[in-house]
Tab-separated table of C-alpha atoms in Angstrom:
chain	number	residue	atom	x	y	z
D	1	GLU	CA	0.056	0.138	0.093
D	2	ILE	CA	1.227	3.333	-1.015
D	3	VAL	CA	1.449	5.534	2.245
D	4	LEU	CA	0.967	9.607	1.676
D	5	THR	CA	2.553	11.729	4.112
D	6	GLN	CA	1.375	15.165	4.730
D	7	SER	CA	3.254	18.322	6.100
D	8	PRO	CA	3.027	20.178	8.127
D	9	ALA	CA	-0.108	18.969	10.151
D	10	THR	CA	-1.189	22.588	10.668
D	11	LEU	CA	0.171	25.706	8.919
D	12	SER	CA	-1.161	29.154	10.645
D	13	LEU	CA	-1.401	31.849	8.088
D	14	SER	CA	-3.201	35.057	7.930
D	15	PRO	CA	-5.452	36.189	4.849
D	16	GLY	CA	-3.336	37.253	1.567
D	17	GLU	CA	-0.440	35.139	3.020
D	18	ARG	CA	1.130	32.109	0.562
D	19	ALA	CA	0.309	28.849	1.844
D	20	THR	CA	2.261	25.822	0.591
D	21	LEU	CA	1.184	22.312	1.591
D	22	SER	CA	3.337	18.993	1.121
D	23	CYS	CA	2.522	15.643	0.365
D	24	ARG	CA	4.925	12.805	-0.045
D	25	ALA	CA	4.621	9.644	-1.367
D	26	SER	CA	6.152	6.109	0.012
D	27	GLN	CA	6.856	5.138	-3.665
D	28	SER	CA	6.680	7.119	-6.755
D	29	VAL	CA	2.978	7.598	-7.836
D	30	ASN	CA	3.954	9.398	-11.234
D	31	THR	CA	1.662	12.508	-11.483
D	32	TYR	CA	-1.297	10.399	-10.306
D	33	LEU	CA	-2.145	12.783	-7.155
D	34	ALA	CA	-5.017	14.636	-6.293
D	35	TRP	CA	-5.644	17.148	-3.536
D	36	TYR	CA	-9.032	17.603	-1.630
D	37	LEU	CA	-10.243	20.338	0.231
D	38	GLN	CA	-12.823	19.946	3.326
D	39	LYS	CA	-14.461	22.635	5.509
D	40	PRO	CA	-15.898	21.970	8.651
D	41	GLY	CA	-19.255	20.052	8.467
D	42	GLN	CA	-18.720	19.620	4.958
D	43	ALA	CA	-18.122	17.033	2.350
D	44	PRO	CA	-14.642	17.137	0.937
D	45	ARG	CA	-13.890	18.759	-2.623
D	46	LEU	CA	-11.917	17.989	-5.604
D	47	LEU	CA	-9.401	20.795	-6.090
D	48	ILE	CA	-6.545	19.382	-8.126
D	49	TYR	CA	-5.996	16.096	-10.013
D	50	ASP	CA	-3.119	14.608	-11.693
D	51	ALA	CA	-1.105	16.471	-9.756
D	52	SER	CA	-1.351	19.700	-11.526
D	53	ASN	CA	-5.052	19.880	-13.159
D	54	ARG	CA	-7.672	22.256	-11.647
D	55	ALA	CA	-10.873	20.724	-10.943
D	56	THR	CA	-13.839	22.470	-12.455
D	57	ALA	CA	-14.762	26.066	-11.022
D	58	VAL	CA	-11.503	25.802	-8.542
D	59	PRO	CA	-9.770	29.389	-8.503
D	60	ALA	CA	-6.579	30.070	-9.988
D	61	ARG	CA	-4.891	30.605	-6.450
D	62	PHE	CA	-4.664	27.054	-6.369
D	63	SER	CA	-1.969	25.407	-8.090
D	64	GLY	CA	-0.622	21.853	-7.895
D	65	SER	CA	3.153	20.696	-8.764
D	66	GLY	CA	5.409	17.497	-8.408
D	67	SER	CA	5.688	13.938	-9.582
D	68	GLY	CA	7.157	11.042	-8.081
D	69	THR	CA	7.247	11.074	-4.583
D	70	ASP	CA	6.916	14.890	-3.790
D	71	PHE	CA	4.123	17.003	-4.315
D	72	THR	CA	2.804	20.561	-3.354
D	73	LEU	CA	-0.189	22.483	-3.293
D	74	THR	CA	-0.142	26.129	-3.426
D	75	ILE	CA	-2.589	28.944	-2.474
D	76	SER	CA	-1.076	32.015	-3.716
D	77	SER	CA	-2.819	34.266	-1.605
D	78	LEU	CA	-5.411	33.005	1.180
D	79	GLU	CA	-8.826	34.134	1.169
D	80	PRO	CA	-11.006	33.489	4.268
D	81	GLU	CA	-13.171	30.470	2.632
D	82	ASP	CA	-9.615	28.672	2.014
D	83	PHE	CA	-9.296	28.085	5.874
D	84	ALA	CA	-9.881	24.260	6.255
D	85	VAL	CA	-8.109	20.838	6.136
D	86	TYR	CA	-6.286	19.701	2.874
D	87	TYR	CA	-5.993	16.031	1.765
D	88	CYS	CA	-4.071	14.269	-0.792
D	89	GLN	CA	-4.864	10.888	-2.805
D	90	GLN	CA	-3.118	8.701	-5.044
D	91	ARG	CA	-4.349	6.612	-7.848
D	92	LYS	CA	-1.224	4.885	-9.011
D	93	ASP	CA	-1.949	1.915	-7.172
D	94	TRP	CA	-4.377	-0.274	-5.433
D	95	PRO	CA	-5.675	0.423	-2.894
D	96	LEU	CA	-6.417	4.115	-3.271
D	97	THR	CA	-4.936	6.041	-0.178
D	98	PHE	CA	-5.107	9.317	1.190
D	99	GLY	CA	-2.757	11.476	3.229
D	100	GLY	CA	-3.482	12.360	7.111
D	101	GLY	CA	-4.402	16.138	6.041
D	102	THR	CA	-3.126	19.458	6.171
D	103	LYS	CA	-5.238	22.058	8.646
D	104	VAL	CA	-4.697	25.471	7.497
D	105	GLU	CA	-5.655	27.824	10.188
D	106	ILE	CA	-6.232	31.514	10.660
D	107	LYS	CA	-2.858	33.066	12.523
R	1	GLN	CA	-24.660	19.478	-10.363
R	2	VAL	CA	-25.326	15.962	-8.942
R	3	GLN	CA	-25.802	15.607	-5.398
R	4	LEU	CA	-25.176	12.927	-3.320
R	5	GLN	CA	-26.972	11.848	0.369
R	6	GLU	CA	-26.177	9.065	2.382
R	7	SER	CA	-28.793	7.366	4.760
R	8	GLY	CA	-28.561	4.232	7.283
R	9	PRO	CA	-28.462	3.387	10.941
R	10	GLY	CA	-26.113	5.783	13.035
R	11	LEU	CA	-25.732	2.714	15.330
R	12	VAL	CA	-24.763	-0.878	14.912
R	13	LYS	CA	-24.219	-3.726	17.214
R	14	PRO	CA	-20.871	-5.438	17.109
R	15	SER	CA	-20.945	-8.673	15.075
R	16	GLU	CA	-23.520	-7.217	13.242
R	17	THR	CA	-23.892	-5.843	9.631
R	18	LEU	CA	-23.762	-2.215	8.961
R	19	SER	CA	-25.786	-1.319	5.729
R	20	LEU	CA	-25.624	2.267	4.073
R	21	THR	CA	-27.415	3.914	0.826
R	22	CYS	CA	-26.385	6.546	-1.291
R	23	SER	CA	-28.891	8.324	-3.088
R	24	VAL	CA	-27.981	9.990	-6.331
R	25	SER	CA	-30.184	12.964	-7.697
R	26	ASP	CA	-29.359	12.514	-11.507
R	27	GLY	CA	-29.327	9.640	-14.022
R	28	SER	CA	-25.287	9.441	-13.776
R	29	ILE	CA	-25.624	6.270	-11.752
R	30	THR	CA	-25.399	4.347	-14.989
R	31	THR	CA	-22.268	5.931	-16.450
R	32	HIS	CA	-20.217	6.343	-13.151
R	33	TYR	CA	-17.876	4.391	-10.704
R	34	TRP	CA	-19.591	4.885	-7.059
R	35	ASN	CA	-17.349	4.773	-4.084
R	36	TRP	CA	-17.480	4.336	-0.109
R	37	ILE	CA	-14.807	5.945	1.810
R	38	ARG	CA	-14.903	6.466	5.487
R	39	GLN	CA	-12.931	8.388	8.150
R	40	PRO	CA	-12.782	7.387	11.621
R	41	ALA	CA	-12.114	10.178	14.320
R	42	ASP	CA	-8.708	11.640	13.966
R	43	LYS	CA	-7.576	9.145	11.559
R	44	LYS	CA	-6.975	9.323	7.637
R	45	LEU	CA	-9.325	8.685	5.061
R	46	GLU	CA	-9.603	4.919	4.067
R	47	TRP	CA	-11.109	4.130	0.772
R	48	ILE	CA	-13.402	0.855	1.012
R	49	GLY	CA	-14.415	0.227	-2.562
R	50	ARG	CA	-16.401	1.036	-5.583
R	51	ILE	CA	-18.787	-0.146	-7.843
R	52	HIS	CA	-19.467	0.512	-11.416
R	53	ALA	CA	-22.542	1.253	-13.377
R	54	SER	CA	-21.769	-2.322	-15.112
R	55	GLY	CA	-21.642	-4.096	-11.849
R	56	THR	CA	-18.038	-4.701	-11.404
R	57	THR	CA	-16.555	-3.873	-8.220
R	58	ASP	CA	-13.061	-3.499	-6.573
R	59	PHE	CA	-12.438	-3.350	-2.455
R	60	ASN	CA	-9.795	-2.334	-0.561
R	61	PRO	CA	-7.777	-5.475	0.364
R	62	SER	CA	-8.037	-4.962	4.174
R	63	LEU	CA	-12.265	-4.964	4.381
R	64	HIS	CA	-12.696	-7.304	1.035
R	65	SER	CA	-13.825	-10.276	3.045
R	66	ARG	CA	-16.482	-7.958	4.697
R	67	VAL	CA	-17.742	-5.759	2.047
R	68	THR	CA	-20.326	-6.238	-0.551
R	69	MET	CA	-21.908	-3.166	-2.822
R	70	SER	CA	-25.022	-2.835	-4.916
R	71	LEU	CA	-26.505	-0.736	-7.506
R	72	GLY	CA	-30.171	0.196	-7.719
R	73	THR	CA	-32.315	2.911	-9.463
R	74	SER	CA	-30.635	6.209	-8.268
R	75	LYS	CA	-28.816	4.530	-5.311
R	76	PHE	CA	-26.097	2.404	-4.567
R	77	SER	CA	-25.458	0.608	-1.206
R	78	LEU	CA	-22.819	-0.539	1.273
R	79	GLN	CA	-22.884	-3.575	3.213
R	80	LEU	CA	-19.953	-4.190	5.494
R	81	ALA	CA	-20.192	-7.584	7.841
R	82	SER	CA	-19.189	-8.641	11.634
R	83	VAL	CA	-18.265	-4.724	12.473
R	84	THR	CA	-16.382	-4.169	15.396
R	85	ALA	CA	-15.709	-0.829	17.370
R	86	ALA	CA	-12.893	-0.243	14.636
R	87	ASP	CA	-15.487	0.295	12.062
R	88	THR	CA	-16.881	3.574	13.583
R	89	ALA	CA	-16.442	6.443	11.335
R	90	VAL	CA	-18.136	9.037	9.333
R	91	TYR	CA	-18.657	7.159	5.999
R	92	TYR	CA	-19.046	9.108	2.632
R	93	CYS	CA	-20.095	7.819	-0.760
R	94	ALA	CA	-18.814	9.768	-3.803
R	95	ARG	CA	-19.011	9.676	-7.334
R	96	GLY	CA	-16.062	8.643	-9.393
R	97	THR	CA	-14.593	11.041	-12.102
R	98	THR	CA	-15.002	10.542	-15.838
R	99	PHE	CA	-11.398	11.066	-16.102
R	100	GLY	CA	-8.312	9.478	-14.155
R	101	ALA	CA	-10.106	6.088	-14.521
R	102	GLY	CA	-12.604	6.924	-12.473
R	103	ASN	CA	-9.950	7.016	-9.123
R	104	TRP	CA	-10.797	10.677	-8.093
R	105	PHE	CA	-13.897	11.401	-6.220
R	106	ASP	CA	-16.368	14.059	-7.062
R	107	PRO	CA	-18.814	15.260	-6.007
R	108	TRP	CA	-19.013	13.345	-2.421
R	109	GLY	CA	-22.029	13.086	0.139
R	110	GLN	CA	-22.124	14.874	3.440
R	111	GLY	CA	-21.047	11.895	5.112
R	112	THR	CA	-23.102	10.031	8.074
R	113	LEU	CA	-21.904	8.689	11.184
R	114	VAL	CA	-21.718	5.141	12.002
R	115	ILE	CA	-21.033	3.892	15.887
R	116	VAL	CA	-20.610	0.252	16.477
R	117	SER	CA	-21.464	-0.174	19.952
R	118	SER	CA	-23.736	-2.365	22.006
């Protein structure tokens, strides 16, 4: 099973700041990695797929990069609605697995 | 925009079978993969398995021996047998995307908490 490790566990930032989230895979997943956002009390929402493709209606301030084992989600300028938990997920191998999440909180 | 809604008992006794249904608001039940994912408190999201409109299924090996999935009219279901306290979690249903071999999840249901306790 491919293990995804996200860091940091918590990121404390102010609105307008840049957020950089990391996801590391235990073995190469090529670019078969996605990012999801989950707000409190809501279902997760797909943000980025195949490492760098924004899903429908996702704002341009969200960008994804990386390949192999190291991936980054960048939020260029945090909006109030971006403070939430972010998860990564791989589809390179069965079973499909998720990272443990990074919480982006208001500083 | 399709909407998914989970339903089922919120409390299940140990050793019994957990049964959940996910209602799908549009007709896409016939064209996509349909997934179940769960999240125990303070733990990672865990993919349980999926069923395709054709009836084919794929399951997480860690749960394979206890999982059954089925497809109905505008709904799909999960059954998890012989539950223990370790199966206590929020259970989500989610549609597989039309890209990425159906292995990305969009959208998700709101989730339903299932507690396993006597």
